[in-house]
XYZ file of C-alpha atoms in Angstrom:
405
model
C -0.159 0.436 0.336
C 2.980 2.363 0.886
C 4.799 1.944 -2.276
C 1.937 2.533 -4.062
C 1.382 5.742 -2.707
C 4.453 6.721 -3.254
C 4.405 6.307 -6.323
C 1.363 8.185 -7.042
C 2.737 11.335 -5.501
C 5.948 11.078 -7.279
C 5.453 10.013 -10.307
C 3.816 13.159 -11.461
C 6.788 15.052 -11.122
C 9.186 12.462 -12.648
C 7.641 11.812 -16.287
C 8.980 15.662 -17.022
C 12.583 14.235 -16.231
C 14.337 15.121 -19.598
C 16.694 12.092 -21.503
C 18.685 14.376 -21.943
C 19.835 14.728 -18.216
C 19.530 10.607 -18.054
C 21.324 10.195 -20.977
C 23.865 13.036 -19.154
C 24.257 11.551 -16.251
C 24.728 7.668 -17.097
C 28.025 9.465 -19.004
C 28.968 10.905 -16.126
C 29.466 7.807 -14.092
C 31.625 6.577 -16.024
C 33.817 8.877 -16.785
C 34.012 9.856 -12.755
C 35.271 6.303 -12.255
C 37.961 7.045 -13.727
C 38.909 9.954 -11.064
C 38.051 8.041 -7.743
C 39.332 4.410 -9.160
C 42.363 7.095 -10.954
C 43.061 8.665 -6.934
C 43.353 5.256 -5.387
C 45.285 3.878 -8.090
C 48.230 6.363 -8.487
C 48.571 6.314 -4.528
C 48.850 2.512 -4.481
C 51.449 2.149 -6.942
C 53.385 5.124 -5.038
C 53.088 3.397 -2.288
C 53.918 -0.211 -4.325
C 56.839 0.895 -6.163
C 59.576 2.552 -3.731
C 57.954 6.074 -3.156
C 57.478 6.897 0.295
C 53.693 8.115 1.869
C 54.734 11.235 0.739
C 55.142 10.925 -2.846
C 51.643 8.646 -2.528
C 50.403 11.636 -1.621
C 50.773 13.786 -4.363
C 49.892 11.734 -6.810
C 46.690 11.414 -5.235
C 46.771 15.342 -5.067
C 47.812 15.227 -8.645
C 44.859 14.802 -10.026
C 44.027 18.274 -8.338
C 46.541 20.922 -8.685
C 46.006 22.135 -11.557
C 41.695 22.134 -11.661
C 42.828 24.645 -8.650
C 44.788 27.063 -10.981
C 42.608 26.843 -14.528
C 39.458 26.473 -13.642
C 38.102 30.456 -14.093
C 40.078 29.709 -17.594
C 37.665 26.316 -18.292
C 34.807 28.239 -17.564
C 35.486 30.814 -20.040
C 36.718 28.484 -22.706
C 33.359 26.863 -21.991
C 31.309 30.185 -23.070
C 33.782 30.449 -26.386
C 33.401 26.930 -27.871
C 30.802 25.140 -26.395
C 29.762 22.670 -23.580
C 30.177 19.264 -25.388
C 33.261 20.393 -27.773
C 34.964 21.051 -24.039
C 33.344 17.337 -22.555
C 34.807 15.419 -26.070
C 37.970 17.625 -25.701
C 38.514 16.837 -21.426
C 37.094 12.891 -21.983
C 40.127 12.775 -24.693
C 42.874 14.034 -22.369
C 41.624 12.176 -19.732
C 41.864 8.762 -22.138
C 45.576 9.823 -23.295
C 46.853 10.166 -19.506
C 45.325 7.005 -18.210
C 46.470 5.220 -21.298
C 50.369 6.489 -20.553
C 50.789 4.859 -17.008
C 48.527 2.064 -18.930
C 51.786 1.579 -21.166
C 55.037 3.845 -19.081
C 54.644 2.386 -15.680
C 56.505 4.798 -14.014
C 56.165 7.276 -10.375
C 57.011 10.104 -13.290
C 54.842 8.828 -15.939
C 52.053 8.284 -12.538
C 52.418 11.979 -11.783
C 51.249 13.066 -15.503
C 48.810 11.059 -15.350
C 46.985 12.309 -12.838
C 47.213 16.152 -13.885
C 46.058 15.032 -17.481
C 43.602 12.852 -16.064
C 42.106 15.576 -12.482
C 41.906 17.966 -15.112
C 40.209 16.216 -17.973
C 37.695 15.509 -15.792
C 37.915 19.079 -13.915
C 36.565 20.583 -16.360
C 34.293 18.256 -18.322
C 32.546 17.768 -14.996
C 32.309 21.542 -15.900
C 31.575 21.242 -18.946
C 28.242 18.912 -17.576
C 27.334 21.220 -14.998
C 26.848 24.615 -17.381
C 25.102 22.141 -19.505
C 22.393 21.408 -17.053
C 21.548 25.465 -17.448
C 21.081 24.997 -20.849
C 18.187 22.632 -20.994
C 14.405 23.664 -21.238
C 12.199 22.746 -17.992
C 8.699 23.515 -17.669
C 9.194 24.521 -13.464
C 12.939 26.680 -12.665
C 13.201 24.405 -9.534
C 13.608 21.668 -12.067
C 17.005 22.964 -12.542
C 18.354 22.298 -9.206
C 17.168 19.495 -8.569
C 18.909 17.922 -12.047
C 21.814 19.263 -10.985
C 21.414 17.003 -8.093
C 21.129 14.280 -9.714
C 24.202 14.649 -11.326
C 25.675 15.395 -8.091
C 24.397 12.375 -6.910
C 25.267 10.140 -9.735
C 29.497 11.127 -8.852
C 28.585 9.474 -5.330
C 27.318 6.289 -7.002
C 30.792 6.116 -8.810
C 32.870 7.209 -5.819
C 31.973 3.798 -4.083
C 31.811 2.009 -7.850
C 35.314 3.374 -8.694
C 38.217 1.875 -5.841
C 36.075 -1.365 -5.319
C 36.381 -1.575 -9.691
C 40.271 -0.609 -9.421
C 41.336 -2.306 -6.339
C 39.214 -5.854 -7.736
C 41.683 -4.821 -11.050
C 45.351 -4.417 -8.978
C 44.648 -7.338 -6.617
C 44.002 -9.864 -9.922
C 45.864 -8.482 -13.065
C 47.975 -5.464 -11.868
C 48.415 -1.676 -12.846
C 48.553 -2.272 -16.067
C 45.539 -3.348 -16.603
C 43.398 -1.264 -14.015
C 45.101 1.809 -15.581
C 43.591 -0.096 -18.860
C 40.267 -0.240 -17.711
C 39.566 2.794 -16.890
C 40.879 4.265 -19.797
C 38.545 2.392 -21.308
C 35.744 2.965 -18.902
C 36.999 6.843 -20.631
C 36.062 5.601 -23.751
C 33.087 3.930 -22.778
C 32.078 7.316 -21.921
C 32.681 9.198 -24.864
C 31.038 6.964 -27.365
C 27.709 8.011 -25.495
C 28.030 11.189 -25.457
C 28.602 10.952 -28.439
C 24.956 9.878 -29.234
C 23.656 11.762 -26.399
C 21.287 14.921 -27.739
C 23.510 17.130 -25.376
C 22.411 20.973 -25.651
C 25.615 23.344 -26.370
C 25.918 27.072 -25.520
C 28.734 29.549 -26.116
C 28.456 33.123 -25.991
C 27.139 35.750 -29.008
C 29.743 38.021 -28.753
C 33.365 38.098 -27.960
C 33.452 39.530 -24.437
C 34.137 44.064 -24.866
C 37.360 44.691 -23.288
C 35.496 47.181 -21.190
C 33.353 44.387 -19.970
C 34.516 43.951 -16.477
C 35.622 39.883 -15.369
C 33.364 37.874 -13.130
C 35.835 38.363 -10.145
C 35.269 42.130 -10.376
C 31.303 41.512 -10.842
C 31.249 39.513 -7.553
C 32.585 41.810 -6.023
C 30.378 44.942 -7.090
C 27.548 43.139 -6.556
C 26.219 42.465 -3.287
C 24.109 40.172 -4.234
C 27.018 37.959 -6.455
C 29.392 38.544 -4.080
C 26.655 36.957 -1.345
C 26.588 33.641 -3.130
C 29.712 33.466 -3.726
C 31.223 33.598 0.111
C 28.472 30.823 0.417
C 29.078 28.614 -1.973
C 33.357 29.110 -0.385
C 31.209 28.219 3.221
C 29.404 24.991 1.925
C 32.962 23.471 0.650
C 34.521 24.800 3.769
C 32.047 22.812 6.093
C 32.328 19.871 3.742
C 35.712 19.076 4.029
C 35.651 20.592 8.203
C 33.275 17.815 8.569
C 35.673 15.071 6.922
C 38.904 15.843 7.964
C 37.852 16.565 11.297
C 35.572 14.014 12.012
C 38.749 11.269 11.747
C 40.894 13.212 14.251
C 37.892 13.682 16.819
C 37.202 9.959 16.205
C 40.745 8.978 16.798
C 41.184 11.141 20.128
C 37.835 9.012 21.415
C 39.288 5.624 20.703
C 37.253 4.830 18.053
C 38.559 2.286 15.633
C 38.769 3.217 11.778
C 36.001 1.002 11.253
C 33.941 3.347 13.776
C 35.319 6.558 11.659
C 34.465 4.640 8.102
C 30.716 4.042 9.891
C 30.371 8.065 10.999
C 31.807 8.663 7.075
C 29.831 6.690 5.513
C 26.560 7.187 7.408
C 27.287 11.365 5.822
C 27.738 9.476 2.190
C 24.303 7.821 2.669
C 22.819 11.119 3.797
C 23.829 13.372 1.352
C 22.868 10.426 -1.679
C 19.727 10.601 0.087
C 19.132 14.264 -0.024
C 20.172 14.867 -3.582
C 17.670 11.627 -4.469
C 14.989 13.807 -3.433
C 16.307 16.818 -4.258
C 14.331 17.408 -7.691
C 10.685 16.665 -5.961
C 12.055 18.683 -2.782
C 12.949 22.013 -4.969
C 9.652 22.037 -7.030
C 8.299 22.894 -2.758
C 11.055 25.139 -1.823
C 13.097 28.241 -3.385
C 17.385 28.082 -3.220
C 17.441 30.333 -0.847
C 15.055 28.781 1.791
C 17.098 25.771 1.115
C 20.274 27.164 2.292
C 19.024 28.875 5.209
C 17.532 25.836 6.376
C 20.327 23.585 5.683
C 22.970 25.847 6.811
C 21.024 25.921 10.895
C 21.010 21.959 10.516
C 25.128 22.746 9.495
C 25.906 24.644 12.533
C 23.547 22.707 14.651
C 26.032 19.360 13.826
C 28.840 21.214 14.296
C 28.289 22.705 17.356
C 26.750 19.570 18.756
C 29.338 17.074 17.755
C 32.113 17.542 20.295
C 28.745 16.740 23.008
C 28.687 13.130 20.992
C 29.793 10.888 23.574
C 29.079 7.375 21.618
C 29.763 6.233 18.103
C 25.728 6.051 17.246
C 25.285 9.711 18.041
C 28.191 10.706 15.919
C 26.977 8.737 13.126
C 23.187 9.769 13.085
C 24.863 13.696 13.521
C 26.806 12.433 10.139
C 24.253 11.750 8.243
C 21.953 15.062 9.046
C 24.741 17.075 8.166
C 24.576 15.059 4.714
C 21.349 16.148 4.374
C 22.023 19.529 4.790
C 25.361 20.078 2.658
C 23.802 17.901 -0.219
C 21.547 20.565 -1.059
C 24.570 23.222 -0.845
C 26.159 23.030 -4.350
C 23.015 21.963 -6.786
C 21.056 25.440 -4.897
C 24.148 27.934 -4.888
C 24.666 26.376 -8.784
C 21.084 27.103 -9.415
C 21.118 31.062 -8.168
C 24.729 31.406 -10.163
C 23.286 31.049 -13.134
C 20.217 32.461 -13.250
C 22.521 35.512 -11.446
C 24.690 35.149 -14.101
C 25.369 37.384 -17.702
C 24.488 35.888 -20.649
C 26.642 33.239 -22.170
C 28.762 33.420 -18.918
C 27.787 30.124 -16.967
C 30.695 28.691 -17.470
C 32.891 31.955 -15.845
C 30.464 32.030 -13.355
C 30.265 28.344 -12.188
C 34.465 28.208 -12.925
C 35.421 31.201 -10.454
C 32.073 29.046 -7.687
C 34.874 26.120 -8.231
C 38.582 27.941 -8.167
C 37.374 28.918 -5.050
C 35.658 25.464 -3.391
C 39.681 23.666 -4.688
C 41.016 26.594 -2.627
C 39.165 25.822 -0.051
C 40.068 22.495 -0.303
C 43.652 23.173 0.239
C 43.531 25.920 2.874
C 40.997 24.737 5.280
C 42.021 21.269 6.202
C 45.943 22.847 6.932
C 44.126 25.656 8.921
C 41.888 22.996 10.830
C 44.709 20.936 11.251
C 47.506 23.941 12.993
C 43.911 24.812 15.078
C 43.560 21.213 16.336
C 47.654 20.667 16.910
C 47.809 24.047 19.215
C 44.253 23.905 20.979
C 42.658 20.863 20.233
C 39.437 19.577 18.052
C 36.438 21.539 20.007
C 37.367 25.030 18.802
C 37.317 24.185 15.060
C 33.993 23.208 15.501
C 32.859 25.519 17.586
C 34.432 27.843 14.789
C 32.538 25.947 11.545
C 29.133 26.078 13.790
C 30.037 29.687 14.556
C 30.757 30.585 10.793
C 27.309 28.111 9.603
C 25.246 30.115 12.215
C 26.219 33.538 10.317
C 25.522 31.848 6.943
C 22.082 30.726 8.377
C 21.845 33.927 8.311
C 23.149 35.586 5.219
C 20.637 32.960 3.162
C 17.971 34.205 5.217
C 18.731 37.706 3.788
C 19.088 36.260 0.480
C 15.680 34.590 1.086
C 14.527 38.679 2.202
C 15.797 39.767 -0.738
C 15.182 37.458 -3.172
C 11.153 38.035 -1.844
C 11.956 41.611 -2.196
C 12.681 41.873 -5.931
C 10.150 39.381 -7.240
C 7.323 40.016 -9.055
C 4.059 40.803 -7.970
């Protein structure tokens, strides 16, 4: 009885899902398998073949180095040549890097693979997100939901990729693992060629007097609020994934228990992103952000007081629900606020700022923990989330005031 009621409730919405998004999610899932699996293969190869733990960390980080430096330029490139062309070129870049390590096995080639595959995937994902901004939806809230589904596919492949690579390494070696990852991207490329995905380019070249997106953001209070909130979303995500193991270890939790807490967080993000297409038709972006920041603040203030692993896991699930709605709603607001033909540059700036937080945040958290312990970090992040909740509420009121009557 209950499943039939749920199906009747959700069926009218799912009938409006365009086939384009299903194609894009499938292609993106295949592409993301190579990133999650490639990082594992590269770091394990470095450890296995004479490299230290430091080399393993460098091999893992190589996949994220160039996106930090090039995200804004990638966004401008997407605006100039279109999403489809960028996705295909980036897939070819990923294939070339993976084939290199499949044919020539050495630490230098592993690092080059990380740079090529990481850059290719970052450009591909940026173009895929912008591609959704060009799709036609009957309800504007559907765009946020489809962005969430695109990232939900990434969540699935984050589990499949390392498992797939681990099995291949154990049974066939590293050469076969990298070769199989390259074959997965080839499948992604072929599937993308058959998908009728929307494209978009600037109608004219940018004028010399036209301000950059970064300058426009600092001139526009509305845009500045959106991008600052985007940074706090990334900050809270990194704070949770970095600090929960630290807090767990100080309390004597086993690695399995810490993994359970992090897995509960992943389940929360997956669950809310699965429901976000339905939820986005009932709540505007600013309202969802206000609620999510409030939940995140409560989680960070409560975690230091939690005295058992089950409560930690429950808080992890709640934070997953809060964090999972952040990026899709932020992207929806950015695409709506961007001038025509500049969606790629706007998304590129957000990606660059998020990647910068990913590089600087954990180092800052580690330094504070070394000096004062873990609790001040949770209190600090909880305070930032509380301020973000207030700013999101201000954004909601501003949107309501400017909305047409």
